[in-house]
């Protein structure tokens, strides 16, 4: 599975896109969130901290998660400023996980720029990640809502657990779709769903509305990640900025491969064992992998799954009152899978 | 500065020692804390998590921080069970920082055993550390006290900031005693003071009592770390389990060296630059370093500082009501510096 940030960047090149309409709608609040992020990443004692953070925050992340919080709070009628604090909180958590992910994945590029672990060192990425996480923790405490703290604590645990799970499941052909889903929840959906849910909670929304916001974020995150996995095999390299087959070459067990492995005969299993588990790849292997996934309908089935999750996301929103921002969130879910249709 | 865990181990070989009296006094509660730790480090999805954690938690850490929380709550008359949750919380935070520290320091041994980063890999240490931090966060939310959350959020930020500061200040001769103190607060004292303060807070202690508990933990942590730095130069290798001069060989700018550098002439500065900043060490350099520190009274001055911090710790306790556990904490502060007198 490749990072969601790549996709986020791709989501935002066209002003007619739902993401851009949300950004325009919340421009003032997003500016306030940006100021909060800059202020809170300062460190009087350790200048390395803002250096590293600014490199990443300044690198053009599209602030999808903060926008989800602002949108959820707005739909639920919130009129205060705690939504800005929580939007900064989720962005800090996201940035902290990116810093640690890049060390764990030994990545050298993120959003088209050298990663912090490459520019400084792994130590700085680990410790600045810890610092940002602790800063996010301070920000959420300032909202004074135990419910918000509970939601974000649980999301943090799901994220960390999913990362460890990915570490052990990444190249293991025994990985099931159930495990894949847990990994995706940790990797993407847990922070999406927490971002939307806390927006409803600080607005004092009724229980069925906060539940709907959680369900929307969860389903959106899963649809998002499955679409990203599919684009790796059939995206337009010029549009996606990724080379076809990167995940395959990096031996990542993404959903289309998991589906193909489940239907593999002995000879096919040997192929997947060699290319994914052992990493012994030769010319023509990517083509053969594509053929196997097509033969078993694995790409179509993964696409159907992504569409089903996007539908779950838009369905969840129907519980909420009519609101133009609600419609933008609905369009966003549609857009995530429109990329693969 | 060497890890406090080494010293903790050394603190507990003799039942007449204050640490052992505290352990005996809180035996039942410490068992409950142990159960809580085992239960909460479980992961249904990612068995790597309890494996790594059990390796570290099972390695004989002496649970000094959990004991400080239990002791503080007891002195303030607390009779519930949230002290056990907070004791487990501080131990999880401590364990998470050890996992990350060992990756950052590229350590291979901790408490006489191979480190997790060596037995598994850096990735597991980073991500399991993140998981334990998120679990600690869930535990503290369960106490329902925003004041407790605020204290632990601030402590987490101080810890992370101190670690980054140490990274950049470690071998820089321009490091002042002020910076050293900030590093030590991050490394040791911030979690000590949070551990004692939250004990008072959940007991509903008056403001001057929680302040006294904070001051005690802060001063104890600083005395503890300075003593550890001194033992590196003049400890009894058999008793401390450390070789004399390990910190010097690892080019760590500890308090005695900072004090000697401050009084160095040009020739002496050249010596420190070569041995600490450049790491070009030869036979006889440790002896020469000892001679310089002795000549400038740096070892004696560091010892005086440690004793002064221990005195601040015992003085802080005088605000609290008479209590046999208060006396144990006072004895603990005296004991920390008795090792270097």
Coordinates of N, CA, C and O in Angstrom, one line a residue, chain A residues 176-265:
Chain A
X176 N -4.9 -12.3 5.2 CA -6.3 -12.4 4.7 C -6.8 -11.0 4.4 O -6.2 -10.0 4.8
X177 N -8.0 -11.0 3.8 CA -8.6 -9.7 3.6 C -9.0 -9.0 4.9 O -9.0 -7.8 5.1
X178 N -9.3 -9.9 5.9 CA -9.6 -9.3 7.2 C -8.4 -8.6 7.8 O -8.6 -7.5 8.4
X179 N -7.3 -9.2 7.7 CA -6.0 -8.6 8.2 C -5.7 -7.3 7.4 O -5.4 -6.3 8.0
X180 N -5.9 -7.4 6.1 CA -5.7 -6.2 5.2 C -6.6 -5.1 5.7 O -6.1 -3.9 5.8
X181 N -7.8 -5.4 6.0 CA -8.7 -4.3 6.5 C -8.3 -3.7 7.8 O -8.4 -2.5 8.0
X182 N -7.7 -4.5 8.7 CA -7.2 -4.0 10.0 C -6.0 -3.1 9.7 O -5.9 -2.1 10.4
X183 N -5.2 -3.5 8.8 CA -4.0 -2.7 8.5 C -4.4 -1.4 7.9 O -3.9 -0.3 8.3
X184 N -5.4 -1.4 7.0 CA -5.9 -0.2 6.3 C -6.6 0.7 7.4 O -6.4 2.0 7.3
X185 N -7.3 0.1 8.3 CA -7.9 1.0 9.3 C -6.8 1.7 10.1 O -6.9 2.9 10.4
X186 N -5.7 1.0 10.5 CA -4.6 1.6 11.2 C -3.9 2.6 10.3 O -3.6 3.7 10.8
X187 N -3.7 2.3 9.1 CA -2.9 3.1 8.2 C -3.7 4.4 7.8 O -3.1 5.5 7.7
X188 N -5.0 4.3 7.6 CA -5.7 5.5 7.0 C -7.0 5.8 7.7 O -7.3 6.9 8.1
X189 N -7.9 4.7 7.8 CA -9.2 5.0 8.2 C -9.4 5.4 9.7 O -10.3 6.2 10.0
X190 N -8.5 4.9 10.6 CA -8.7 5.3 12.0 C -8.6 6.8 12.2 O -9.4 7.4 13.0
X191 N -7.7 7.4 11.5 CA -7.5 8.9 11.7 C -8.6 9.6 11.0 O -9.1 10.7 11.5
X192 N -9.1 9.1 9.8 CA -10.2 9.7 9.1 C -11.4 9.7 10.0 O -12.1 10.7 10.2
X193 N -11.7 8.6 10.6 CA -13.0 8.4 11.3 C -12.9 9.2 12.6 O -13.9 9.8 13.1
X194 N -11.7 9.3 13.2 CA -11.6 10.1 14.5 C -11.7 11.6 14.1 O -12.3 12.3 14.8
X195 N -11.1 12.0 13.0 CA -11.2 13.4 12.6 C -12.7 13.8 12.4 O -13.0 14.9 12.8
X196 N -13.5 13.0 11.7 CA -14.9 13.4 11.6 C -15.7 13.3 12.9 O -16.5 14.2 13.2
X197 N -15.4 12.2 13.6 CA -16.2 12.0 14.8 C -16.0 13.1 15.8 O -17.0 13.6 16.4
X198 N -14.8 13.5 16.1 CA -14.5 14.6 17.1 C -15.1 15.9 16.6 O -15.5 16.7 17.5
X199 N -15.2 16.1 15.3 CA -15.9 17.3 14.9 C -17.4 17.3 15.3 O -17.9 18.4 15.8
X200 N -18.0 16.2 15.2 CA -19.4 16.1 15.7 C -19.5 16.2 17.2 O -20.4 16.9 17.8
X201 N -18.5 15.6 17.9 CA -18.6 15.6 19.4 C -18.4 17.0 20.0 O -19.2 17.4 20.9
X202 N -17.5 17.8 19.5 CA -17.4 19.1 20.0 C -18.6 20.0 19.7 O -18.8 21.0 20.4
X203 N -19.3 19.7 18.6 CA -20.5 20.4 18.3 C -21.7 20.0 19.2 O -22.8 20.5 19.1
X204 N -21.4 18.9 20.0 CA -22.5 18.4 20.8 C -23.6 17.7 20.0 O -24.8 17.7 20.4
X205 N -23.2 17.1 18.9 CA -24.2 16.5 18.0 C -24.8 15.3 18.7 O -24.1 14.7 19.6
X206 N -26.0 14.9 18.4 CA -26.6 13.7 19.0 C -25.8 12.4 18.5 O -25.1 12.4 17.6
X207 N -26.0 11.4 19.3 CA -25.3 10.1 19.2 C -25.3 9.6 17.8 O -24.3 9.1 17.2
X208 N -26.5 9.6 17.2 CA -26.6 9.0 15.8 C -25.9 9.8 14.8 O -25.4 9.2 13.8
X209 N -25.7 11.1 15.0 CA -24.9 11.9 14.1 C -23.4 11.7 14.2 O -22.7 11.6 13.2
X210 N -22.9 11.6 15.5 CA -21.5 11.3 15.7 C -21.2 9.9 15.1 O -20.1 9.7 14.5
X211 N -22.1 9.0 15.3 CA -21.9 7.6 14.8 C -21.8 7.7 13.3 O -20.9 7.0 12.6
X212 N -22.7 8.4 12.6 CA -22.7 8.6 11.2 C -21.4 9.2 10.7 O -20.8 8.8 9.7
X213 N -20.9 10.2 11.5 CA -19.6 10.8 11.1 C -18.4 9.8 11.2 O -17.5 9.8 10.3
X214 N -18.5 9.0 12.2 CA -17.4 8.0 12.4 C -17.5 7.0 11.2 O -16.5 6.7 10.5
X215 N -18.7 6.5 10.9 CA -18.9 5.6 9.8 C -18.4 6.2 8.5 O -17.8 5.5 7.7
X216 N -18.7 7.4 8.2 CA -18.3 8.1 7.0 C -16.8 8.1 6.9 O -16.2 7.7 5.9
X217 N -16.1 8.5 8.0 CA -14.7 8.6 7.9 C -14.0 7.3 7.8 O -13.0 7.1 7.0
X218 N -14.6 6.3 8.5 CA -14.0 4.9 8.4 C -14.1 4.4 6.9 O -13.2 3.9 6.3
X219 N -15.3 4.5 6.4 CA -15.6 4.0 5.0 C -14.8 4.8 4.0 O -14.2 4.2 3.0
X220 N -14.7 6.1 4.1 CA -14.0 6.9 3.2 C -12.5 6.5 3.2 O -11.9 6.4 2.1
X221 N -11.9 6.3 4.4 CA -10.5 5.9 4.5 C -10.2 4.6 3.8 O -9.2 4.4 3.1
X222 N -11.1 3.7 4.0 CA -10.9 2.3 3.4 C -11.1 2.4 1.9 O -10.2 1.9 1.1
X223 N -12.1 3.1 1.4 CA -12.3 3.3 -0.1 C -11.0 4.0 -0.7 O -10.5 3.6 -1.7
X224 N -10.5 5.0 0.0 CA -9.4 5.7 -0.4 C -8.1 4.8 -0.5 O -7.4 4.9 -1.6
X225 N -7.9 4.0 0.4 CA -6.7 3.1 0.4 C -6.8 2.0 -0.6 O -5.9 1.7 -1.3
X226 N -8.0 1.4 -0.8 CA -8.2 0.4 -1.8 C -8.0 1.0 -3.2 O -7.3 0.5 -4.1
X227 N -8.5 2.2 -3.4 CA -8.4 2.9 -4.7 C -6.9 3.2 -4.9 O -6.4 3.0 -6.1
X228 N -6.2 3.6 -3.9 CA -4.7 3.8 -4.0 C -4.0 2.5 -4.5 O -3.1 2.6 -5.3
X229 N -4.4 1.4 -3.9 CA -3.8 0.1 -4.2 C -4.0 -0.2 -5.7 O -3.2 -0.7 -6.4
X230 N -5.3 0.0 -6.1 CA -5.6 -0.3 -7.5 C -4.9 0.6 -8.5 O -4.4 0.1 -9.6
X231 N -4.8 1.9 -8.2 CA -4.1 2.8 -9.1 C -2.6 2.4 -9.3 O -2.0 2.7 -10.3
X232 N -2.1 1.7 -8.3 CA -0.7 1.2 -8.5 C -0.6 0.3 -9.7 O 0.5 0.2 -10.3
X233 N -1.7 -0.4 -10.0 CA -1.6 -1.4 -11.0 C -2.2 -0.9 -12.4 O -1.9 -1.4 -13.4
X234 N -3.1 0.1 -12.2 CA -3.7 0.6 -13.5 C -3.9 2.1 -13.6 O -4.7 2.5 -14.4
X235 N -3.1 2.8 -12.8 CA -3.3 4.2 -12.9 C -2.5 4.8 -14.1 O -1.8 4.1 -14.8
X236 N -2.8 6.1 -14.3 CA -2.1 6.8 -15.4 C -0.8 7.4 -14.7 O -1.0 8.3 -13.9
X237 N 0.4 6.9 -15.1 CA 1.6 7.3 -14.4 C 1.7 8.8 -14.4 O 2.1 9.4 -13.4
X238 N 1.3 9.5 -15.5 CA 1.4 10.9 -15.6 C 0.5 11.6 -14.5 O 0.9 12.6 -13.9
X239 N -0.7 11.0 -14.3 CA -1.6 11.7 -13.4 C -1.3 11.3 -12.0 O -1.5 12.1 -11.1
X240 N -0.9 10.1 -11.7 CA -0.7 9.6 -10.4 C 0.7 9.9 -9.8 O 0.9 10.0 -8.6
X241 N 1.6 10.2 -10.7 CA 3.0 10.4 -10.2 C 3.7 9.2 -9.7 O 4.7 9.3 -9.1
X242 N 3.0 8.1 -9.9 CA 3.6 6.8 -9.5 C 3.9 5.9 -10.7 O 3.2 6.0 -11.7
X243 N 4.9 5.1 -10.6 CA 5.1 4.1 -11.7 C 4.2 2.9 -11.5 O 4.0 2.5 -10.4
X244 N 3.6 2.4 -12.6 CA 2.8 1.2 -12.5 C 3.7 0.1 -11.9 O 4.8 -0.1 -12.3
X245 N 3.1 -0.6 -10.9 CA 3.8 -1.7 -10.3 C 4.7 -1.5 -9.2 O 5.4 -2.3 -8.7
X246 N 4.8 -0.2 -8.7 CA 5.7 0.1 -7.6 C 5.5 -0.8 -6.4 O 6.4 -1.3 -5.8
X247 N 4.2 -0.9 -6.0 CA 3.8 -1.8 -4.9 C 4.3 -3.2 -5.1 O 4.8 -3.8 -4.2
X248 N 4.1 -3.7 -6.3 CA 4.5 -5.1 -6.6 C 6.0 -5.2 -6.5 O 6.5 -6.1 -5.8
X249 N 6.8 -4.2 -7.0 CA 8.2 -4.3 -6.9 C 8.7 -4.2 -5.5 O 9.7 -4.8 -5.1
X250 N 7.9 -3.4 -4.7 CA 8.3 -3.3 -3.2 C 7.7 -4.5 -2.4 O 7.7 -4.4 -1.2
X251 N 7.1 -5.4 -3.1 CA 6.6 -6.7 -2.5 C 5.5 -6.4 -1.5 O 5.4 -7.0 -0.4
X252 N 4.6 -5.5 -1.8 CA 3.5 -5.2 -0.9 C 2.3 -6.0 -1.2 O 1.8 -5.9 -2.4
X253 N 1.8 -6.7 -0.2 CA 0.6 -7.5 -0.4 C -0.7 -6.6 -0.3 O -1.3 -6.5 0.7
X254 N -1.0 -6.0 -1.5 CA -2.2 -5.1 -1.5 C -3.4 -6.0 -1.8 O -3.3 -7.2 -2.2
X255 N -4.6 -5.4 -1.8 CA -5.9 -6.1 -1.9 C -6.0 -6.9 -3.2 O -6.4 -8.1 -3.2
X256 N -5.6 -6.3 -4.4 CA -5.7 -7.1 -5.6 C -4.9 -8.4 -5.5 O -5.3 -9.5 -6.0
X257 N -3.7 -8.3 -5.0 CA -2.9 -9.5 -4.9 C -3.4 -10.5 -3.9 O -3.5 -11.7 -4.2
X258 N -3.9 -10.0 -2.8 CA -4.5 -10.9 -1.8 C -5.7 -11.7 -2.4 O -5.8 -12.9 -2.2
X259 N -6.5 -11.0 -3.2 CA -7.6 -11.7 -3.9 C -7.1 -12.7 -4.9 O -7.7 -13.8 -5.1
X260 N -6.0 -12.4 -5.6 CA -5.5 -13.3 -6.6 C -4.9 -14.5 -5.9 O -5.0 -15.7 -6.4
X261 N -4.2 -14.3 -4.8 CA -3.6 -15.4 -4.1 C -4.6 -16.4 -3.6 O -4.4 -17.6 -3.6
X262 N -5.8 -15.8 -3.1 CA -6.8 -16.7 -2.6 C -7.4 -17.6 -3.6 O -7.9 -18.7 -3.3
X263 N -7.2 -17.3 -4.9 CA -7.7 -18.1 -6.0 C -6.6 -18.9 -6.7 O -6.9 -19.5 -7.8
X264 N -5.4 -18.8 -6.2 CA -4.3 -19.3 -6.9 C -4.2 -20.8 -6.9 O -4.6 -21.4 -5.8
X265 N -3.8 -21.5 -8.0 CA -3.5 -22.9 -7.9 C -2.0 -23.0 -7.5 O -1.3 -22.0 -7.2

